[in-house]
Coordinates of C-alpha atoms and ligand atoms in Angstrom, one line a residue:
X1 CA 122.7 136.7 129.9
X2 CA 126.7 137.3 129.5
X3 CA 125.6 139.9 126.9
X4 CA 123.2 141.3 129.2
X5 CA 125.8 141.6 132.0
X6 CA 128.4 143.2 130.0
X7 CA 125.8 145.6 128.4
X8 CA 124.6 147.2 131.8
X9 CA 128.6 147.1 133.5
X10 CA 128.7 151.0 133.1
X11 CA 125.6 151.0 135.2
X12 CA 126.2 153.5 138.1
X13 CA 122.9 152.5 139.9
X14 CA 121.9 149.2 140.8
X15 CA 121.5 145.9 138.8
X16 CA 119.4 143.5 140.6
X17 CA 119.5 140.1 139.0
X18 CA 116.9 136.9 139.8
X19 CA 119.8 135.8 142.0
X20 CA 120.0 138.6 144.5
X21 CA 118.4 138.6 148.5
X22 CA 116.1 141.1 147.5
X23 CA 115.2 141.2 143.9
X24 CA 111.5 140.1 145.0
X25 CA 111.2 142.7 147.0
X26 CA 112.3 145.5 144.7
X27 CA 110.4 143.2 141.9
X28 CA 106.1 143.4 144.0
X29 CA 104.5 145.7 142.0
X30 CA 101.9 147.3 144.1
X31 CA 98.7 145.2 142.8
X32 CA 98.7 142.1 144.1
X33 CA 97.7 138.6 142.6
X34 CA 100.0 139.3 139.6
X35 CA 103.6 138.9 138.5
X36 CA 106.0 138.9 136.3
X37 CA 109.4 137.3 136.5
X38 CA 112.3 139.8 134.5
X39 CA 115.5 138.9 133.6
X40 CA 117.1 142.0 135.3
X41 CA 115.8 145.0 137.2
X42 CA 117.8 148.1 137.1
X43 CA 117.6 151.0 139.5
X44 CA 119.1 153.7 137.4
X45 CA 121.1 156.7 138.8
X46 CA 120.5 159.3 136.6
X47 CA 119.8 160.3 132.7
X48 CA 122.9 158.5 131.1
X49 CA 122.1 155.0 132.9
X50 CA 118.9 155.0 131.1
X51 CA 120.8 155.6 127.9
X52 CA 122.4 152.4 128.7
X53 CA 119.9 150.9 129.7
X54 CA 118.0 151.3 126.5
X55 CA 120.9 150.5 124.3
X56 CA 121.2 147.3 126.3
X57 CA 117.0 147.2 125.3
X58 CA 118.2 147.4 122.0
X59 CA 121.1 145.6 121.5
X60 CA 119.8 142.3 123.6
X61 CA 116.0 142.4 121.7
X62 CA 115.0 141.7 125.3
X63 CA 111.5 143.6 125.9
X64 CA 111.7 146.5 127.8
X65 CA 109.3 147.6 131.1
X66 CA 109.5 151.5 132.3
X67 CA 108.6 151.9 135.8
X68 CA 108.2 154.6 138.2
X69 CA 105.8 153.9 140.9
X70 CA 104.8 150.4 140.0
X71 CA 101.1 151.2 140.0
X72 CA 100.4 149.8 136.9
X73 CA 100.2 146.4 134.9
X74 CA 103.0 147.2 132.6
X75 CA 106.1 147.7 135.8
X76 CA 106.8 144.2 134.9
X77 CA 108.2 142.4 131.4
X78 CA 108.5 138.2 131.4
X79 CA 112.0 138.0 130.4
X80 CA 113.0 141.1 129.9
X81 CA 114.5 144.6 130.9
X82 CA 112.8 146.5 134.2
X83 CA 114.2 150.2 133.4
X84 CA 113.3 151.3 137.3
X85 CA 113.2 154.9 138.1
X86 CA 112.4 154.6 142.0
X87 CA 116.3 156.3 142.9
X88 CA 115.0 159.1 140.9
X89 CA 112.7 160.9 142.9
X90 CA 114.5 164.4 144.6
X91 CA 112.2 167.3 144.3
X92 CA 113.7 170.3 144.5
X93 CA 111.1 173.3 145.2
X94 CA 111.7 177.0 143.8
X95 CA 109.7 179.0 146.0
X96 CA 110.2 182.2 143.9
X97 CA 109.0 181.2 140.7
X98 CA 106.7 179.0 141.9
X99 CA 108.2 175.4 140.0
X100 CA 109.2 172.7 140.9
X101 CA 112.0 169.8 139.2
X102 CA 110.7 166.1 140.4
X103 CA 112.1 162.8 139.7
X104 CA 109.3 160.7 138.2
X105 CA 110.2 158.0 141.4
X106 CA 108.8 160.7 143.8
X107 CA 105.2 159.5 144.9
X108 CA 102.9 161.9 144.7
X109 CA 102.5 161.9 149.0
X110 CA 106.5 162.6 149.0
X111 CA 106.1 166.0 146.4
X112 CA 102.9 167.0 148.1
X113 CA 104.7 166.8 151.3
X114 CA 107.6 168.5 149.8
X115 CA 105.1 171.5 148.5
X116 CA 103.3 172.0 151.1
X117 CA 106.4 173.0 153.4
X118 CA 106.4 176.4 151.5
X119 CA 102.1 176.3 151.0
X120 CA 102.6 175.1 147.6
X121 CA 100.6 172.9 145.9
X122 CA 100.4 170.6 142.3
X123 CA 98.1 168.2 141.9
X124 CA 98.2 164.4 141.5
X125 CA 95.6 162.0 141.4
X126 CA 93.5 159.9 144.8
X127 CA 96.5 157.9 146.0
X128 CA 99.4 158.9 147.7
X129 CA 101.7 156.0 146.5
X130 CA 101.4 156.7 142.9
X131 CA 104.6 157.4 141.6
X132 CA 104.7 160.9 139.1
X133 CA 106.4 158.8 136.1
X134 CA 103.1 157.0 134.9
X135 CA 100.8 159.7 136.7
X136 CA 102.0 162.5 134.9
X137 CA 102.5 161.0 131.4
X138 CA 98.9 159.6 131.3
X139 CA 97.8 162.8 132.0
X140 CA 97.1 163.2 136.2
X141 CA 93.0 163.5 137.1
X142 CA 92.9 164.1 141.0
X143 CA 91.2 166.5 143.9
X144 CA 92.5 169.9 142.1
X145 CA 90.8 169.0 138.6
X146 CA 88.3 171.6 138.7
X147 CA 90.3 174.3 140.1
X148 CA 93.3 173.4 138.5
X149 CA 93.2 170.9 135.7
X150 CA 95.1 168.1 135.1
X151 CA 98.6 167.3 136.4
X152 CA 100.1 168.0 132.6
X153 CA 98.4 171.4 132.6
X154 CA 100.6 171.9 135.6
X155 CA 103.5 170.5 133.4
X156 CA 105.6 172.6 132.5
X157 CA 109.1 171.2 131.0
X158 CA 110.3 167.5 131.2
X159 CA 113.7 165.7 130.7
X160 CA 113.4 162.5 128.2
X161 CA 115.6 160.2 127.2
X162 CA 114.3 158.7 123.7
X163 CA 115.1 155.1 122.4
X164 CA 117.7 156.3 120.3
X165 CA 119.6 157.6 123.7
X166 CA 119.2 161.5 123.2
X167 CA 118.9 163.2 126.6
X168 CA 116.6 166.0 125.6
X169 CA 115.0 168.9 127.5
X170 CA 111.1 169.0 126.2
X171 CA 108.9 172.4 126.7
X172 CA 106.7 174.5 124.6
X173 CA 110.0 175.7 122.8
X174 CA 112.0 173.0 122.1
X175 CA 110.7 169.4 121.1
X176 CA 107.5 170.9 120.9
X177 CA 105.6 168.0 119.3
X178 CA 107.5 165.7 122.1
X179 CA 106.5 168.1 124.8
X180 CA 102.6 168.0 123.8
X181 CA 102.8 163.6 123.5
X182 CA 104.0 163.1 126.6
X183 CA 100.6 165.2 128.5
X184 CA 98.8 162.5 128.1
X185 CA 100.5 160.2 125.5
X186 CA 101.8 157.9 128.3
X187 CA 105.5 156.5 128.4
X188 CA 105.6 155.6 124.8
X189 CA 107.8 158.5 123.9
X190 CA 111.3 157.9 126.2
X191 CA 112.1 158.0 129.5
X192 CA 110.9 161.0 131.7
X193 CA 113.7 161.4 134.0
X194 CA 112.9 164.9 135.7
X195 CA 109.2 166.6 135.9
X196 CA 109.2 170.8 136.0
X197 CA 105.7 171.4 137.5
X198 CA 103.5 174.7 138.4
X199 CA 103.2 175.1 141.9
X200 CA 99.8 176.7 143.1
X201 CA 99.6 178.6 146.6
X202 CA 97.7 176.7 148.8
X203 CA 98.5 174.5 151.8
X204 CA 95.1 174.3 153.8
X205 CA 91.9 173.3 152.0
X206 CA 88.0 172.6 153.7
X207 CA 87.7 168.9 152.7
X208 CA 87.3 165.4 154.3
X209 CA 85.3 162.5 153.7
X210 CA 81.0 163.0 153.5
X211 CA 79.1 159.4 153.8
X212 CA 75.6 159.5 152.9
X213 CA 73.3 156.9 152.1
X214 CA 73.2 155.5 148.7
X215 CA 70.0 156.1 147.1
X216 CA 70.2 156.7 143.2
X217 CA 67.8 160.0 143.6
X218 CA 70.9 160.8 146.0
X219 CA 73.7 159.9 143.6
X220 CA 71.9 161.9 140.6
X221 CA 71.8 164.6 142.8
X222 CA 75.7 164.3 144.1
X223 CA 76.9 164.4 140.6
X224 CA 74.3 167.4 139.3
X225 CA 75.7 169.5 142.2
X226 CA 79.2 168.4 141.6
X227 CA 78.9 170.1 138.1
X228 CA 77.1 173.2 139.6
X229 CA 79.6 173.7 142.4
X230 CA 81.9 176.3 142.7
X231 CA 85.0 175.7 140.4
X232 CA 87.5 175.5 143.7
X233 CA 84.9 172.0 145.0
X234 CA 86.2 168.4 143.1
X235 CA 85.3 165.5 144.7
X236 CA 85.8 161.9 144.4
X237 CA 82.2 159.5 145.2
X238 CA 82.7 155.6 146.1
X239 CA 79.5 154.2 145.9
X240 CA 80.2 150.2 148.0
X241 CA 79.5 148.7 150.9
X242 CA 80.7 150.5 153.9
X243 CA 84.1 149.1 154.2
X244 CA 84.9 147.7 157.8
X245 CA 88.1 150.2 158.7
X246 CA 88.1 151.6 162.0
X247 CA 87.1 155.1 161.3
X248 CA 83.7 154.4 160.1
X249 CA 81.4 153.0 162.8
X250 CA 80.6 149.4 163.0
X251 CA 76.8 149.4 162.5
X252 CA 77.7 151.1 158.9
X253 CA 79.9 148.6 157.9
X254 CA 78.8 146.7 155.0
X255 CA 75.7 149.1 154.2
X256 CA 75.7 150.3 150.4
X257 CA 76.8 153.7 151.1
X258 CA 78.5 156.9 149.0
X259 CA 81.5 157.7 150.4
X260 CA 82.7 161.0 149.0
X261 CA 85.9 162.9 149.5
X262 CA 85.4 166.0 148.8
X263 CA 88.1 169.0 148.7
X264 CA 87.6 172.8 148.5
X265 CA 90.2 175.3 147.5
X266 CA 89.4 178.4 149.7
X267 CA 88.8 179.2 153.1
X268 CA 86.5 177.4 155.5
X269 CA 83.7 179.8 155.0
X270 CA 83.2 179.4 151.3
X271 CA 84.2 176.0 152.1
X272 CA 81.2 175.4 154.1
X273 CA 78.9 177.3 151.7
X274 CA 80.3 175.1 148.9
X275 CA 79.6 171.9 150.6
X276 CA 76.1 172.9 152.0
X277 CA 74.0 171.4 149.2
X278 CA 75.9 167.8 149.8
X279 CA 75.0 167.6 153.4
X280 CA 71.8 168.6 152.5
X281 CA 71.1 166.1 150.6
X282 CA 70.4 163.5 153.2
X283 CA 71.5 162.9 156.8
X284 CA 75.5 162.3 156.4
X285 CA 76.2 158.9 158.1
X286 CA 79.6 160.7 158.5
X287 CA 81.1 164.1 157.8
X288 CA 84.6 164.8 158.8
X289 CA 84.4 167.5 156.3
X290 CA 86.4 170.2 158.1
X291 CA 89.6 172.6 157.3
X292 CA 92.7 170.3 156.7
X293 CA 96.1 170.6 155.3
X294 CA 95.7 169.2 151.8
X295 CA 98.3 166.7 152.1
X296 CA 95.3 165.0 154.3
X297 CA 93.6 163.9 151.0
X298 CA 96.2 160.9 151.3
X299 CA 95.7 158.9 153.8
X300 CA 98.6 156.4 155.2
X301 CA 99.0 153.2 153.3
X302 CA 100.4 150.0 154.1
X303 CA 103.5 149.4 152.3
X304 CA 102.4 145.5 152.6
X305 CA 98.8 146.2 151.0
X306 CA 99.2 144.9 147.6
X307 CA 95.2 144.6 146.8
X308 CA 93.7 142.0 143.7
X309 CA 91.5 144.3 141.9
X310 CA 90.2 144.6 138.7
X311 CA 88.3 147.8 136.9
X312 CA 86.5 149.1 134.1
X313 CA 86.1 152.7 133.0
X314 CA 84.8 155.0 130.8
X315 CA 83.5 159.1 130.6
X316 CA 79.6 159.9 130.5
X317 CA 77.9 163.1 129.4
X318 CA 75.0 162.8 131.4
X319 CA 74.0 161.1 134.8
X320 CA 70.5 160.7 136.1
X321 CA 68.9 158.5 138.9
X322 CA 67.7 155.9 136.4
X323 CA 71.9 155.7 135.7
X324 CA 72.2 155.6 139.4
X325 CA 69.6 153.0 140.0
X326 CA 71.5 150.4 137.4
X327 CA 74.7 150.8 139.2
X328 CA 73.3 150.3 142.7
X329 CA 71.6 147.0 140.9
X330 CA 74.9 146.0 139.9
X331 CA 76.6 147.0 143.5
X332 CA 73.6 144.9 145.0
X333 CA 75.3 141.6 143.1
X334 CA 78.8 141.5 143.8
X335 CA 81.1 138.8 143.6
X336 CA 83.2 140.1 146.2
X337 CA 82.5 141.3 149.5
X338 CA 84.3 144.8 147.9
X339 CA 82.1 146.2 145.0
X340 CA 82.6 149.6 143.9
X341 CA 81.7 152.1 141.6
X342 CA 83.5 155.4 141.4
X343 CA 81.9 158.5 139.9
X344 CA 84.2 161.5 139.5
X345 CA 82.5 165.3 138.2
X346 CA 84.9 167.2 135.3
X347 CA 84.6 170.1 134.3
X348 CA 86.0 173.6 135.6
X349 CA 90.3 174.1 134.7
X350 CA 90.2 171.2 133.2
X351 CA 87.6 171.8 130.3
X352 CA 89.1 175.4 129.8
X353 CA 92.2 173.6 128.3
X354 CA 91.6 173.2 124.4
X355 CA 91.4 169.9 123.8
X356 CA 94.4 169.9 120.9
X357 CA 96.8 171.4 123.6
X358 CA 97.9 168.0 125.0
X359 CA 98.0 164.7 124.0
X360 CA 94.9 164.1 126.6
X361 CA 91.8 164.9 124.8
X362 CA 88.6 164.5 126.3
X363 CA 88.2 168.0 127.9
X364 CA 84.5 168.4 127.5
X365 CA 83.5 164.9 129.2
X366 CA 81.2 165.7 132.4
X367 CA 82.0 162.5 134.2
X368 CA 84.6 159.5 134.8
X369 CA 82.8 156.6 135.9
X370 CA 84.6 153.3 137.4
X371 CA 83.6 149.8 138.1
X372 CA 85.9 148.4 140.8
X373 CA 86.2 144.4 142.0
X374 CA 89.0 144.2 144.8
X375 CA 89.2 140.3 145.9
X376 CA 91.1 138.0 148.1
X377 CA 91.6 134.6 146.5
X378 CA 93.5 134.6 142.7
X379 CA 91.8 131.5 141.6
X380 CA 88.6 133.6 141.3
X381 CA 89.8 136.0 139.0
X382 CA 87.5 135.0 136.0
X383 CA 84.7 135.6 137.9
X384 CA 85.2 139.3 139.2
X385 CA 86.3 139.9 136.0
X386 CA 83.1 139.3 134.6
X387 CA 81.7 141.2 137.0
X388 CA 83.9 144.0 136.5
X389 CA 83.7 143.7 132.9
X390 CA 79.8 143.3 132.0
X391 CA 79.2 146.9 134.7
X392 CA 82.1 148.5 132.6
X393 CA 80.5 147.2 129.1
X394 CA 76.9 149.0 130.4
X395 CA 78.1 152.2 131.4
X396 CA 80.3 152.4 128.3
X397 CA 76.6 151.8 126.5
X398 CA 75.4 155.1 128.2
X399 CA 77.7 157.6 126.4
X400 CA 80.0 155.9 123.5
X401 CA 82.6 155.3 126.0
X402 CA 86.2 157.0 126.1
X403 CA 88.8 155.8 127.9
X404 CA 91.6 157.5 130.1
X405 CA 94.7 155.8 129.6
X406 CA 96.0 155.5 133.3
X407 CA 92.6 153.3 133.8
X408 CA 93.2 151.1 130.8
X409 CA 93.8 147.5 132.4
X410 CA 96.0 145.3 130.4
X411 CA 93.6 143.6 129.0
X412 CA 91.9 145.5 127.4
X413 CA 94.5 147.4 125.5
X414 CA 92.2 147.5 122.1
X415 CA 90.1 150.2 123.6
X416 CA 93.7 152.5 123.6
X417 CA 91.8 154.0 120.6
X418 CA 89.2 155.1 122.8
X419 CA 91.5 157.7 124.9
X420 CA 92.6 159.9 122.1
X421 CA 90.1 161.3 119.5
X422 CA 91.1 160.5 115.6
X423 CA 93.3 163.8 115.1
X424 CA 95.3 163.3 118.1
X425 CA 95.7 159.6 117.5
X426 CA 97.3 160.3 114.3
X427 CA 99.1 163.0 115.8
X428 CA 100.8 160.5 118.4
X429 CA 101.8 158.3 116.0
X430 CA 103.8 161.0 113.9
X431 CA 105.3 161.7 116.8
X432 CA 106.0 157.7 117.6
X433 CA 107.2 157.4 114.9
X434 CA 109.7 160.2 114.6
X435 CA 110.9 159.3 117.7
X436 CA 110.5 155.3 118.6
X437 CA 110.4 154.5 115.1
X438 CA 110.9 150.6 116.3
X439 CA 108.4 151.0 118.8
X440 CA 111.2 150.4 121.7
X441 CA 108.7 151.5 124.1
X442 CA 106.1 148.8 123.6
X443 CA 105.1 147.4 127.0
X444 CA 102.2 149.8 128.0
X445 CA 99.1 151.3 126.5
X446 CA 100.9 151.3 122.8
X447 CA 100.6 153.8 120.3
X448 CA 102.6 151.9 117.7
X449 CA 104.2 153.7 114.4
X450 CA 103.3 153.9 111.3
Ligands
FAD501 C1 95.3 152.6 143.8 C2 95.5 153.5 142.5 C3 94.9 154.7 142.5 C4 95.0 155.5 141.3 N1 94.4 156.7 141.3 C5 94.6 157.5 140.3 C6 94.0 158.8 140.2 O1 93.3 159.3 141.1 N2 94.2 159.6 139.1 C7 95.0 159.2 138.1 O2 95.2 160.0 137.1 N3 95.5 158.0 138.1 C8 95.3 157.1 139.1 N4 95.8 155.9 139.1 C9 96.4 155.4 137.9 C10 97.9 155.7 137.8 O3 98.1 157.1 137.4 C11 98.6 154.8 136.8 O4 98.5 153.5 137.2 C12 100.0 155.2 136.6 O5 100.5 154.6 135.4 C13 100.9 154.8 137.7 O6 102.1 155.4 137.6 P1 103.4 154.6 138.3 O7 104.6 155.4 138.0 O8 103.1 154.4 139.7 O9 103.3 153.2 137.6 P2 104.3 152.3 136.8 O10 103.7 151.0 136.7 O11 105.7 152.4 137.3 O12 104.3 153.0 135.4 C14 103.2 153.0 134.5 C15 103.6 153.2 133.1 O13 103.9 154.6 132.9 C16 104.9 154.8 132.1 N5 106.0 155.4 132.8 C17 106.3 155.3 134.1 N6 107.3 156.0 134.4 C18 107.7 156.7 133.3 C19 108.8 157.6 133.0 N7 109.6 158.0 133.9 N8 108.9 158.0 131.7 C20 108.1 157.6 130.8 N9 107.1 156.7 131.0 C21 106.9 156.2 132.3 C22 105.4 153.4 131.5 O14 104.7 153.1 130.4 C23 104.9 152.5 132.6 O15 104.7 151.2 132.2 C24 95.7 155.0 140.2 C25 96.3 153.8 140.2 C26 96.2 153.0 141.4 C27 96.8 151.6 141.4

């Protein structure tokens, strides 16, 4: 520990050690029901802290945990290193050019606050508290995805700090190889410590939330008109049990419904014409689809809502009501009161990008399909997982599977192979292994070298 402490002294952030008032605290990730206790936490200040902090990686032989917004399984290390970029999260907008520079601590509600001040946009993924560290790196799949792509198609230029300490400025002209690994190649690269994004123009969008009732004729039909719509229309379908929030009236509450949120990028007439053929589909148990400021898409969360859940996911090519049918089956026996399975439609921006020009791959998949378990009580864990696990394993049978590698759960890190197709596996691990040669960054979805 002595070493430790005289390794990070130059440290102009903060070193929170087991000992201090509010090392818990900074320590909760934000899923709950698991933990994780490190030897130190530090909150670095800028670029030449996390060169410290990775010599003090190196010279201790502690393991090492990069974390930005703490979404995933990997913030955390047992006896190790927590490299924590939450003090790094300014966003400074550049209205002209239409770019902005992020720190990968900035949640994705704080830069699409900060954007939509000048009626800029980039997109993120479903969930305001996300931080842009993991998001980006893994790739980004959120609301914009057919009208815009992913989050790294919106990347522009990043700054990286590799194992060996270089601070190095990453674009399609210098560190090329660097630049393409880390859209979509995760944090096994270095340490992202500032994001340069596209900004599109747009502030308002005609979105909200559409219930309708879950019938699998009805969820073939969703997802075969999500594909048809209009490029500017992505949406996001929970098919559960109507969750029992205020907003969705009482007598719906615990009916198996699909709960879509859709967004439209355009004006509230197209809008409207876009979302037509969803409301027609049946009569909407809700529809607060309606012209909104796109920062609506996140809703407020409670900083003290640290949820158990568990989840499986994979892509499929083709969905039908036979598909539909198996997962209502599967929603109709839960082991938790809060089954879900989330169906999200590809396609549009996204599949324009060739699928060698970033590290994420699978371009020409149709759909991302989820099974989601969110529980109460730890001790049932086994349980839910099996659950979770056997609805994952029969989707995956549908298509071949593929993975995306911010959905990869912890355990089940073997199926890493799954998110990037042969020639850009071996592709990432060139580029591992020119640049993490000891495999430094090793706590997350790893893509070891050579
Ligand atoms: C409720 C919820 C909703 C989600 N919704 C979506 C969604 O709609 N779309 C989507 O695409 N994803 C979504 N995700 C997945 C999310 O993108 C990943 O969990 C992501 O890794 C979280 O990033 P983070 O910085 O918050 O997490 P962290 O746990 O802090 O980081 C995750 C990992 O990313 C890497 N990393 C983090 N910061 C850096 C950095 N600065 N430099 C290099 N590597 C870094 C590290 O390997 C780290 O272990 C969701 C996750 C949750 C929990």
């Amino acid at each position: 520990m002595r070493e430790l402490s005289i390794s990070l002294s130059q440290v102009k952030g903060r070193v929170v050690w087991p000992s201090d008032p509010d090392f818990d605290e900074i320590r909760r990730p934000f899923l709950g029901g698991w933990d994780r206790s490190p030897a130190v936490i530090v909150r670095v200040a800028d670029a030449a802290d996390v060169a410290i902090v990775l010599a003090a990686a190196r010279t201790t032989g502690l393991p090492l945990a990069v974390r930005s917004g703490g979404h995933s399984l990997h913030c955390l290390v047992d006896d190790g290193i927590v490299l924590d970029l939450h003090d790094l999260r300014a966003v400074d907008i550049d209205v002209a050019n239409r770019t902005a520079w992020a720190g990968p601590g900035a949640t994705a509600a704080e830069y699409t606050a900060a954007a939509e001040a000048h009626g800029l946009m980039t997109g993120f993924g479903d969930t305001g508290s996300v931080g842009l560290g993991g998001l980006v790196t893994g790739g980004g799949l959120g609301y914009l995805i057919r009208a815009f792509g992913l989050t790294v198609d919106d990347l522009l230029a990043a700054e990286i700090v590799t194992a060996d300490g270089r601070h190095l400025l990453v674009d399609a002209e210098h560190h090329p190889d660097l630049f393409w690994g880390i859209r979509g190649g995760g944090g096994n690269f270095g340490v992202v410590t500032r994001l340069k994004l596209r900004l599109h123009k747009l502030s308002a969008v005609y979105g909200g939330l559409l219930v309708l009732p879950a019938t699998a004729e009805l969820l073939a039909d969703y997802m075969r008109l999500s594909l048809e719509a209009p490029e500017e229309l992505s949406s996001i379908l929970n098919v559960m049990p109507a969750p029992p929030m205020p907003m969705v009236p009482e007598e719906l509450w615990g009916q198996m419904v699909a709960m879509a949120m859709l967004v439209y990028v355009g004006g509230p007439e197209d809008g409207e014409k876009a979302v037509a053929p969803f409301r027609a589909l049946a009569e909407p148990l809700m529809d607060m689809v309606a012209p909104m400021p796109y920062s609506a898409v996140y809703m407020m969360e409670d900083p003290d809502y640290h949820p158990m859940a568990l989840s499986r996911t994979t892509f499929l090519d083709e969905f039908d009501a036979d598909k539909a049918e198996q997962i209502l089956a599967r929603l109709r026996m839960p082991t938790s009161a809060m089954p879900a399975c989330q169906l999200r439609a590809l396609g549009g921006a996204m599949a324009r990008v060739p699928a060698d020009a970033t590290a994420f791959a699978h371009r020409d998949r149709a759909f991302l399909a989820t099974a989601a378990v969110v529980y109460l009580d730890a001790a049932e864990e086994e349980t839910h997982k099996a659950w979770a696990v056997e609805f994952g394993t029969m989707m995956r049978g549908w298509s071949g599977g593929g993975s995306y590698v911010n959905f990869l759960y912890d355990d089940e890190m073997d199926r890493i192979h799954e998110a990037y197709p042969p020639a850009t596996w071996e592709r990432l691990v060139r580029i591992k292994q020119q640049y993490d040669p000891e495999n430094l960054f090793r706590g997350n979805a790893n893509i070891p070298p050579k």
